[in-house]
Amino acid sequence: HYKIKSTEEINKTIEEHQVSLSTFKASRFIKPFAKEVDKWERDISHVLEVTELWLTVQRQWLYLENIFYGEDIRRQLAKETALFDEVNEKWKSVMTTLNQSPNAFHATHLEGVDKELQYMNLNLEEIQKSLEMYLENKRRQFPRFYFISNDDLLEILGQSKNPPGVMPHMKKLFDNIKTLTLVKTTSNAPMAATEMRSNEDEVVPFDGQVLLDGQVEKWLRDVENKMKEVVKRKVFACRHDLSNCGTKREKWLKSHPGQACITASQIQWTEEVQKSLRDNVLKLRTDRKKQHLVLRNFTDMIKKNLTKLERIKLVSLVTIEIHARDVINDLIKNQIKTESSFEWQQQLRFYWRKDEIIIEQAIGRFWYGCEYLGNSGRLVITPLTDRCYMTLTIALSLCRGGSPKGPAGTGKTETVKDLGKAMAFYVIVTNCSDAIDYKSMGRMFCGYCQTGAWGCFDEFNRINIEVLSVVAQQITSILNAMTTLKSDIESAIRAKTNMSEEDAFATIDKRYLSKKFTFQGQDIDLVWSCGLFITMNPGYAGRTELPDNLKSMFRPISMVVPDSNYIAEIILFGEGFSDTRLLATKVYTLYQLCAQQLSKQGLQRKKNQYFSSLKITLSD
């Protein structure tokens, strides 16, 4: 239908006339024309007000017209649909009249047009509020909807009966599910999902099928539950096979998903090292020999003709196994003799207890998140990474957030993301700017609380100080609720007097792992694994100084430029090179010379992120 394209010329003309009328009124000869000038001022102001109202109504109408075009929304919001249809008819009538009288002055002075527009504006605002409540209700039923825009959510809801139409949005709702494999047993039967596929095209079959029938938020919740169940079962099967295959692991590696291989390997390594520390510390030397054999076999595998997916999986596993080797070397070097030693307790350790995967580090103890992560690669773990991991896990165990700070390119965000990968949690990174308001932050917080996901706010100090003061109150509310929830969990564990604390933790009733609390006037669930992190670069100009009450909620971690030689050495080893120490020095020297001789633009990032290009070059 007819639309107003632009009012720039009208606004410019109105402004000129208002300046002219102000000049007239300042004249000492205005008296005979005063009434006429006042009338013109009122008329021109009326043109401006009605034009702005017209554009407001048009914006709302255009937005809602696209929404109420879909049959599903019309059926589910019957009352609002009827009201919109009424407004739609009036709008088309008014626009037809406007088309017949294109002069702005005449059109805005048509009898009753301003009242018609006000009536439409009020009704469209009412429809908008009802729509917001409807979307909020859908988000409460499937909290991952908090992480997508209203437009995406409406598109998903409109495809409720058409699962293939929802598949393009899966990667926005899950960490690494690109799509699901859909089947239909009979022509009349609803579709079912049988497999999940990652962005790297790793396919993980479900045990049985997930029916994609009924409301979309219901069957997406079923997919989420099935995903976590399958990840846990795959880790269990992978761990069982690993215990029977010794140091030759080629067949084992190719038979299981990458995430399961890494987690199972970490569980076995933790058990072996802890057993050596408990029984006979001399066995650590045997563990070191075994680790060297495993790495040698992996290096030989890398040189074979592997598929792209197998190579990514193997390189990620080698990265983790090298770190495991280095930890054993440090334990032997420092003559560690007990499992209670800090040098061992500070490591990120994985256990399989009572059919649960438990992660421990220092004073922190966590359940494995079971989010499907695909085969997206892992960060090289340096001593700096280890310290950052420990600081973040301690912060989480104390019901606080984490705040890595440092120059660009030091791995602040990537370290948070990699810790999330290690613990199998969904990590959502938000790039902050001065455009973020407290409402959008509140919506994201609602999602983190109800899903148990981690929120990482990159360059958090770019947010305006006025918004940060409200955000501080929101975060305080969440952290206080987390403290109460942790207290309830500890009470439930202490109540199990017939077993050890470790077993009581593993077998706790899942109903204790979430709790209702009041956030922004609403009662919502808080899941135990919710985590909040902020990263900052204090060196940039124009950054906001965080209020003291906000600083106290986040444990700071200073990040520095990592040991580039060490990282290059591990990357080279992961790509199949054997004598990596000398080669790493040469490669790093080459990049340093390039940095000195070539353009200085973006030098800091180039210096510390050359590993990505190195990895791509070696892979090719």
Short mmCIF file of N, CA and C in Angstrom, two decimals, residues 65-205:
data_model
loop_
_atom_site.label_atom_id
_atom_site.label_comp_id
_atom_site.label_asym_id
_atom_site.label_seq_id
_atom_site.Cartn_x
_atom_site.Cartn_y
_atom_site.Cartn_z
N GLU A 65 2.84 -5.41 10.36
CA GLU A 65 2.23 -6.01 9.17
C GLU A 65 2.98 -7.28 8.78
N ASN A 66 4.33 -7.24 8.83
CA ASN A 66 5.13 -8.42 8.50
C ASN A 66 4.88 -9.57 9.47
N ILE A 67 4.63 -9.20 10.74
CA ILE A 67 4.40 -10.22 11.77
C ILE A 67 3.04 -10.87 11.60
N PHE A 68 2.01 -10.05 11.44
CA PHE A 68 0.64 -10.58 11.36
C PHE A 68 0.28 -11.11 9.98
N TYR A 69 1.30 -11.16 9.11
CA TYR A 69 1.11 -11.79 7.81
C TYR A 69 1.10 -13.32 7.97
N GLY A 70 1.83 -13.80 9.00
CA GLY A 70 1.93 -15.25 9.22
C GLY A 70 0.69 -15.84 9.87
N GLU A 71 0.24 -16.98 9.39
CA GLU A 71 -0.98 -17.62 9.89
C GLU A 71 -0.83 -18.10 11.33
N ASP A 72 0.36 -18.60 11.70
CA ASP A 72 0.56 -19.11 13.06
C ASP A 72 0.38 -18.01 14.10
N ILE A 73 0.96 -16.85 13.84
CA ILE A 73 0.84 -15.74 14.79
C ILE A 73 -0.60 -15.26 14.85
N ARG A 74 -1.28 -15.20 13.72
CA ARG A 74 -2.68 -14.76 13.70
C ARG A 74 -3.56 -15.71 14.52
N ARG A 75 -3.22 -17.00 14.45
CA ARG A 75 -4.02 -17.97 15.20
C ARG A 75 -3.73 -17.88 16.71
N GLN A 76 -2.48 -17.67 17.06
CA GLN A 76 -2.11 -17.66 18.48
C GLN A 76 -2.40 -16.34 19.16
N LEU A 77 -2.48 -15.26 18.39
CA LEU A 77 -2.82 -13.94 18.95
C LEU A 77 -4.09 -13.43 18.29
N ALA A 78 -5.19 -14.13 18.53
CA ALA A 78 -6.45 -13.84 17.84
C ALA A 78 -6.97 -12.43 18.15
N LYS A 79 -6.95 -12.04 19.43
CA LYS A 79 -7.46 -10.74 19.84
C LYS A 79 -6.64 -9.62 19.21
N GLU A 80 -5.32 -9.75 19.28
CA GLU A 80 -4.43 -8.73 18.71
C GLU A 80 -4.55 -8.69 17.19
N THR A 81 -4.80 -9.85 16.57
CA THR A 81 -4.98 -9.91 15.12
C THR A 81 -6.21 -9.12 14.70
N ALA A 82 -7.30 -9.29 15.43
CA ALA A 82 -8.54 -8.56 15.12
C ALA A 82 -8.32 -7.06 15.25
N LEU A 83 -7.60 -6.64 16.30
CA LEU A 83 -7.33 -5.22 16.51
C LEU A 83 -6.42 -4.68 15.42
N PHE A 84 -5.43 -5.48 15.01
CA PHE A 84 -4.52 -5.03 13.95
C PHE A 84 -5.28 -4.91 12.63
N ASP A 85 -6.16 -5.84 12.34
CA ASP A 85 -6.94 -5.78 11.10
C ASP A 85 -7.77 -4.50 11.04
N GLU A 86 -8.31 -4.12 12.21
CA GLU A 86 -9.10 -2.88 12.26
C GLU A 86 -8.21 -1.67 11.99
N VAL A 87 -7.05 -1.61 12.65
CA VAL A 87 -6.10 -0.51 12.42
C VAL A 87 -5.62 -0.51 10.98
N ASN A 88 -5.39 -1.70 10.44
CA ASN A 88 -4.89 -1.84 9.08
C ASN A 88 -5.85 -1.20 8.06
N GLU A 89 -7.15 -1.45 8.26
CA GLU A 89 -8.15 -0.86 7.37
C GLU A 89 -8.16 0.66 7.47
N LYS A 90 -8.10 1.17 8.71
CA LYS A 90 -8.09 2.63 8.92
C LYS A 90 -6.84 3.24 8.31
N TRP A 91 -5.69 2.56 8.50
CA TRP A 91 -4.43 3.07 7.96
C TRP A 91 -4.48 3.17 6.43
N LYS A 92 -4.96 2.13 5.80
CA LYS A 92 -5.04 2.15 4.33
C LYS A 92 -5.97 3.25 3.84
N SER A 93 -7.07 3.46 4.59
CA SER A 93 -8.01 4.52 4.24
C SER A 93 -7.35 5.89 4.36
N VAL A 94 -6.64 6.12 5.47
CA VAL A 94 -5.96 7.41 5.68
C VAL A 94 -4.89 7.63 4.62
N MET A 95 -4.15 6.58 4.26
CA MET A 95 -3.08 6.73 3.27
C MET A 95 -3.65 6.96 1.87
N THR A 96 -4.80 6.38 1.58
CA THR A 96 -5.46 6.64 0.29
C THR A 96 -5.85 8.11 0.21
N THR A 97 -6.39 8.64 1.31
CA THR A 97 -6.77 10.07 1.37
C THR A 97 -5.53 10.95 1.20
N LEU A 98 -4.42 10.55 1.87
CA LEU A 98 -3.18 11.32 1.77
C LEU A 98 -2.68 11.34 0.33
N ASN A 99 -2.79 10.22 -0.35
CA ASN A 99 -2.34 10.13 -1.74
C ASN A 99 -3.13 11.09 -2.64
N GLN A 100 -4.41 11.30 -2.28
CA GLN A 100 -5.26 12.21 -3.08
C GLN A 100 -5.00 13.67 -2.73
N SER A 101 -4.36 13.91 -1.57
CA SER A 101 -4.06 15.28 -1.15
C SER A 101 -2.60 15.35 -0.71
N PRO A 102 -1.66 15.32 -1.66
CA PRO A 102 -0.23 15.19 -1.32
C PRO A 102 0.39 16.42 -0.67
N ASN A 103 -0.32 17.55 -0.63
CA ASN A 103 0.21 18.74 0.01
C ASN A 103 0.25 18.53 1.54
N ALA A 104 1.44 18.72 2.15
CA ALA A 104 1.61 18.42 3.58
C ALA A 104 0.69 19.26 4.46
N PHE A 105 0.55 20.56 4.12
CA PHE A 105 -0.28 21.44 4.96
C PHE A 105 -1.73 21.00 4.91
N HIS A 106 -2.24 20.73 3.71
CA HIS A 106 -3.65 20.34 3.56
C HIS A 106 -3.91 18.97 4.19
N ALA A 107 -2.95 18.02 3.95
CA ALA A 107 -3.15 16.65 4.45
C ALA A 107 -3.18 16.60 5.97
N THR A 108 -2.32 17.39 6.62
CA THR A 108 -2.27 17.35 8.09
C THR A 108 -3.41 18.14 8.72
N HIS A 109 -4.11 18.94 7.93
CA HIS A 109 -5.24 19.71 8.46
C HIS A 109 -6.59 19.12 8.05
N LEU A 110 -6.56 17.93 7.45
CA LEU A 110 -7.82 17.27 7.13
C LEU A 110 -8.59 16.99 8.42
N GLU A 111 -9.88 17.09 8.36
CA GLU A 111 -10.71 16.96 9.56
C GLU A 111 -10.57 15.56 10.18
N GLY A 112 -10.19 15.53 11.44
CA GLY A 112 -10.14 14.28 12.20
C GLY A 112 -8.91 13.42 11.94
N VAL A 113 -7.98 13.84 11.08
CA VAL A 113 -6.85 12.98 10.74
C VAL A 113 -5.93 12.79 11.95
N ASP A 114 -5.74 13.87 12.76
CA ASP A 114 -4.86 13.74 13.92
C ASP A 114 -5.43 12.78 14.96
N LYS A 115 -6.76 12.81 15.16
CA LYS A 115 -7.39 11.90 16.11
C LYS A 115 -7.33 10.45 15.62
N GLU A 116 -7.50 10.29 14.29
CA GLU A 116 -7.39 8.94 13.71
C GLU A 116 -5.99 8.36 13.94
N LEU A 117 -4.99 9.20 13.72
CA LEU A 117 -3.61 8.74 13.89
C LEU A 117 -3.31 8.43 15.36
N GLN A 118 -3.82 9.25 16.28
CA GLN A 118 -3.62 8.99 17.71
C GLN A 118 -4.28 7.68 18.13
N TYR A 119 -5.48 7.45 17.59
CA TYR A 119 -6.20 6.20 17.90
C TYR A 119 -5.40 4.99 17.39
N MET A 120 -4.89 5.10 16.16
CA MET A 120 -4.10 4.00 15.60
C MET A 120 -2.80 3.79 16.38
N ASN A 121 -2.18 4.89 16.78
CA ASN A 121 -0.93 4.80 17.53
C ASN A 121 -1.12 4.08 18.86
N LEU A 122 -2.20 4.44 19.58
CA LEU A 122 -2.49 3.79 20.87
C LEU A 122 -2.75 2.30 20.69
N ASN A 123 -3.52 1.95 19.65
CA ASN A 123 -3.83 0.53 19.41
C ASN A 123 -2.59 -0.27 18.98
N LEU A 124 -1.75 0.35 18.15
CA LEU A 124 -0.53 -0.34 17.72
C LEU A 124 0.42 -0.54 18.90
N GLU A 125 0.49 0.46 19.80
CA GLU A 125 1.32 0.30 21.01
C GLU A 125 0.80 -0.83 21.88
N GLU A 126 -0.54 -0.93 21.98
CA GLU A 126 -1.16 -2.00 22.77
C GLU A 126 -0.84 -3.37 22.16
N ILE A 127 -0.91 -3.44 20.83
CA ILE A 127 -0.57 -4.70 20.14
C ILE A 127 0.90 -5.04 20.37
N GLN A 128 1.77 -4.00 20.31
CA GLN A 128 3.20 -4.21 20.52
C GLN A 128 3.48 -4.78 21.92
N LYS A 129 2.80 -4.24 22.93
CA LYS A 129 2.97 -4.73 24.31
C LYS A 129 2.52 -6.18 24.43
N SER A 130 1.38 -6.50 23.82
CA SER A 130 0.88 -7.88 23.86
C SER A 130 1.86 -8.83 23.17
N LEU A 131 2.43 -8.35 22.06
CA LEU A 131 3.40 -9.16 21.32
C LEU A 131 4.65 -9.40 22.16
N GLU A 132 5.12 -8.34 22.86
CA GLU A 132 6.29 -8.48 23.74
C GLU A 132 6.03 -9.50 24.84
N MET A 133 4.83 -9.45 25.43
CA MET A 133 4.46 -10.41 26.48
C MET A 133 4.41 -11.83 25.93
N TYR A 134 3.89 -11.97 24.71
CA TYR A 134 3.81 -13.27 24.05
C TYR A 134 5.22 -13.84 23.82
N LEU A 135 6.13 -12.99 23.32
CA LEU A 135 7.51 -13.44 23.07
C LEU A 135 8.23 -13.75 24.38
N GLU A 136 7.98 -12.94 25.42
CA GLU A 136 8.58 -13.20 26.72
C GLU A 136 8.14 -14.55 27.27
N ASN A 137 6.86 -14.87 27.08
CA ASN A 137 6.34 -16.16 27.54
C ASN A 137 7.03 -17.32 26.80
N LYS A 138 7.26 -17.14 25.48
CA LYS A 138 7.96 -18.17 24.70
C LYS A 138 9.40 -18.31 25.18
N ARG A 139 10.03 -17.17 25.50
CA ARG A 139 11.41 -17.21 25.99
C ARG A 139 11.50 -17.90 27.36
N ARG A 140 10.50 -17.70 28.19
CA ARG A 140 10.51 -18.36 29.49
C ARG A 140 10.39 -19.88 29.34
N GLN A 141 9.68 -20.32 28.29
CA GLN A 141 9.51 -21.75 28.07
C GLN A 141 10.74 -22.40 27.46
N PHE A 142 11.49 -21.62 26.66
CA PHE A 142 12.76 -22.13 26.11
C PHE A 142 13.77 -20.98 26.19
N PRO A 143 14.50 -20.87 27.32
CA PRO A 143 15.30 -19.68 27.59
C PRO A 143 16.39 -19.34 26.57
N ARG A 144 16.77 -20.28 25.71
CA ARG A 144 17.78 -19.94 24.70
C ARG A 144 17.24 -18.92 23.70
N PHE A 145 15.91 -18.73 23.68
CA PHE A 145 15.33 -17.70 22.83
C PHE A 145 15.75 -16.29 23.27
N TYR A 146 16.25 -16.15 24.51
CA TYR A 146 16.72 -14.83 24.97
C TYR A 146 17.94 -14.37 24.18
N PHE A 147 18.64 -15.30 23.53
CA PHE A 147 19.89 -14.96 22.85
C PHE A 147 19.69 -14.58 21.38
N ILE A 148 18.44 -14.53 20.93
CA ILE A 148 18.17 -14.14 19.54
C ILE A 148 17.23 -12.94 19.53
N SER A 149 17.18 -12.26 18.40
CA SER A 149 16.35 -11.05 18.27
C SER A 149 14.87 -11.42 18.15
N ASN A 150 14.01 -10.42 18.34
CA ASN A 150 12.57 -10.64 18.19
C ASN A 150 12.22 -11.12 16.78
N ASP A 151 12.89 -10.55 15.79
CA ASP A 151 12.60 -10.93 14.39
C ASP A 151 12.92 -12.41 14.14
N ASP A 152 14.10 -12.85 14.65
CA ASP A 152 14.46 -14.26 14.49
C ASP A 152 13.49 -15.16 15.24
N LEU A 153 13.10 -14.73 16.44
CA LEU A 153 12.18 -15.54 17.24
C LEU A 153 10.82 -15.67 16.55
N LEU A 154 10.35 -14.58 16.01
CA LEU A 154 9.06 -14.61 15.30
C LEU A 154 9.13 -15.52 14.08
N GLU A 155 10.28 -15.48 13.40
CA GLU A 155 10.46 -16.36 12.22
C GLU A 155 10.43 -17.83 12.64
N ILE A 156 11.09 -18.14 13.78
CA ILE A 156 11.10 -19.52 14.30
C ILE A 156 9.69 -19.95 14.68
N LEU A 157 8.98 -19.07 15.40
CA LEU A 157 7.62 -19.41 15.84
C LEU A 157 6.69 -19.61 14.64
N GLY A 158 6.96 -18.86 13.58
CA GLY A 158 6.16 -19.01 12.37
C GLY A 158 6.41 -20.32 11.63
N GLN A 159 7.54 -20.98 11.96
CA GLN A 159 7.90 -22.26 11.31
C GLN A 159 7.66 -23.45 12.24
N SER A 160 6.81 -23.27 13.23
CA SER A 160 6.59 -24.31 14.25
C SER A 160 6.21 -25.66 13.63
N LYS A 161 5.40 -25.63 12.58
CA LYS A 161 4.95 -26.86 11.93
C LYS A 161 5.88 -27.32 10.82
N ASN A 162 6.96 -26.54 10.63
CA ASN A 162 7.87 -26.83 9.52
C ASN A 162 9.32 -26.88 10.05
N PRO A 163 9.73 -28.00 10.69
CA PRO A 163 11.07 -28.08 11.27
C PRO A 163 12.22 -27.70 10.33
N PRO A 164 12.18 -28.06 9.02
CA PRO A 164 13.29 -27.62 8.15
C PRO A 164 13.47 -26.11 8.13
N GLY A 165 12.37 -25.36 8.32
CA GLY A 165 12.45 -23.90 8.35
C GLY A 165 13.14 -23.36 9.59
N VAL A 166 13.20 -24.17 10.66
CA VAL A 166 13.86 -23.75 11.92
C VAL A 166 15.36 -24.04 11.86
N MET A 167 15.78 -24.98 11.02
CA MET A 167 17.19 -25.43 11.02
C MET A 167 18.20 -24.29 10.80
N PRO A 168 17.92 -23.29 9.92
CA PRO A 168 18.92 -22.21 9.76
C PRO A 168 19.19 -21.44 11.05
N HIS A 169 18.30 -21.55 12.04
CA HIS A 169 18.47 -20.81 13.29
C HIS A 169 19.12 -21.64 14.39
N MET A 170 19.39 -22.92 14.14
CA MET A 170 19.93 -23.79 15.19
C MET A 170 21.27 -23.29 15.73
N LYS A 171 22.13 -22.79 14.82
CA LYS A 171 23.46 -22.36 15.26
C LYS A 171 23.40 -21.10 16.14
N LYS A 172 22.23 -20.41 16.14
CA LYS A 172 22.07 -19.25 17.03
C LYS A 172 21.59 -19.68 18.41
N LEU A 173 21.07 -20.91 18.52
CA LEU A 173 20.48 -21.38 19.77
C LEU A 173 21.39 -22.34 20.52
N PHE A 174 22.36 -22.96 19.81
CA PHE A 174 23.26 -23.93 20.42
C PHE A 174 24.70 -23.55 20.09
N ASP A 175 25.62 -24.04 20.92
CA ASP A 175 27.03 -23.68 20.73
C ASP A 175 27.55 -24.12 19.38
N ASN A 176 27.27 -25.37 19.01
CA ASN A 176 27.82 -25.85 17.73
C ASN A 176 26.93 -26.91 17.10
N ILE A 177 25.64 -26.68 17.06
CA ILE A 177 24.75 -27.52 16.26
C ILE A 177 24.32 -26.70 15.05
N LYS A 178 24.81 -27.10 13.88
CA LYS A 178 24.47 -26.37 12.66
C LYS A 178 23.08 -26.76 12.18
N THR A 179 22.79 -28.07 12.26
CA THR A 179 21.49 -28.55 11.80
C THR A 179 21.24 -29.93 12.40
N LEU A 180 20.03 -30.43 12.20
CA LEU A 180 19.66 -31.77 12.62
C LEU A 180 19.33 -32.59 11.39
N THR A 181 19.57 -33.89 11.43
CA THR A 181 19.14 -34.78 10.35
C THR A 181 17.68 -35.14 10.61
N LEU A 182 16.80 -34.80 9.66
CA LEU A 182 15.37 -34.98 9.85
C LEU A 182 14.87 -36.16 9.02
N VAL A 183 13.98 -36.95 9.60
CA VAL A 183 13.39 -38.08 8.88
C VAL A 183 11.88 -38.05 9.10
N LYS A 184 11.19 -38.75 8.20
CA LYS A 184 9.73 -38.87 8.31
C LYS A 184 9.38 -40.33 8.01
N THR A 185 8.86 -41.02 9.02
CA THR A 185 8.60 -42.46 8.84
C THR A 185 7.46 -42.72 7.86
N THR A 186 6.38 -41.96 7.98
CA THR A 186 5.25 -42.07 7.05
C THR A 186 4.85 -40.68 6.61
N SER A 187 4.00 -40.63 5.58
CA SER A 187 3.60 -39.32 5.05
C SER A 187 2.84 -38.48 6.05
N ASN A 188 2.07 -39.13 6.94
CA ASN A 188 1.26 -38.39 7.91
C ASN A 188 1.97 -38.18 9.25
N ALA A 189 3.07 -38.88 9.48
CA ALA A 189 3.76 -38.81 10.76
C ALA A 189 4.55 -37.49 10.87
N PRO A 190 4.72 -36.97 12.10
CA PRO A 190 5.54 -35.76 12.28
C PRO A 190 7.00 -36.07 12.02
N MET A 191 7.77 -35.04 11.71
CA MET A 191 9.20 -35.23 11.48
C MET A 191 9.91 -35.56 12.79
N ALA A 192 11.04 -36.24 12.67
CA ALA A 192 11.86 -36.58 13.84
C ALA A 192 13.32 -36.30 13.53
N ALA A 193 14.09 -35.97 14.57
CA ALA A 193 15.53 -35.73 14.43
C ALA A 193 16.28 -36.98 14.86
N THR A 194 17.26 -37.40 14.06
CA THR A 194 18.03 -38.61 14.38
C THR A 194 19.51 -38.33 14.63
N GLU A 195 20.00 -37.17 14.20
CA GLU A 195 21.43 -36.84 14.36
C GLU A 195 21.59 -35.33 14.52
N MET A 196 22.70 -34.93 15.14
CA MET A 196 23.06 -33.51 15.14
C MET A 196 24.37 -33.35 14.37
N ARG A 197 24.48 -32.24 13.67
CA ARG A 197 25.65 -31.99 12.82
C ARG A 197 26.27 -30.66 13.22
N SER A 198 27.59 -30.65 13.40
CA SER A 198 28.29 -29.43 13.83
C SER A 198 28.67 -28.57 12.63
N ASN A 199 29.23 -27.39 12.89
CA ASN A 199 29.69 -26.50 11.83
C ASN A 199 30.86 -27.11 11.06
N GLU A 200 31.57 -28.05 11.70
CA GLU A 200 32.69 -28.73 11.03
C GLU A 200 32.21 -30.01 10.33
N ASP A 201 30.88 -30.21 10.30
CA ASP A 201 30.25 -31.39 9.68
C ASP A 201 30.55 -32.69 10.42
N GLU A 202 30.79 -32.59 11.71
CA GLU A 202 30.85 -33.80 12.54
C GLU A 202 29.41 -34.23 12.84
N VAL A 203 29.11 -35.50 12.61
CA VAL A 203 27.75 -36.02 12.80
C VAL A 203 27.72 -36.91 14.04
N VAL A 204 26.81 -36.59 14.96
CA VAL A 204 26.66 -37.40 16.19
C VAL A 204 25.22 -37.93 16.22
N PRO A 205 25.05 -39.24 16.09
CA PRO A 205 23.69 -39.80 16.08
C PRO A 205 23.06 -39.80 17.47
#
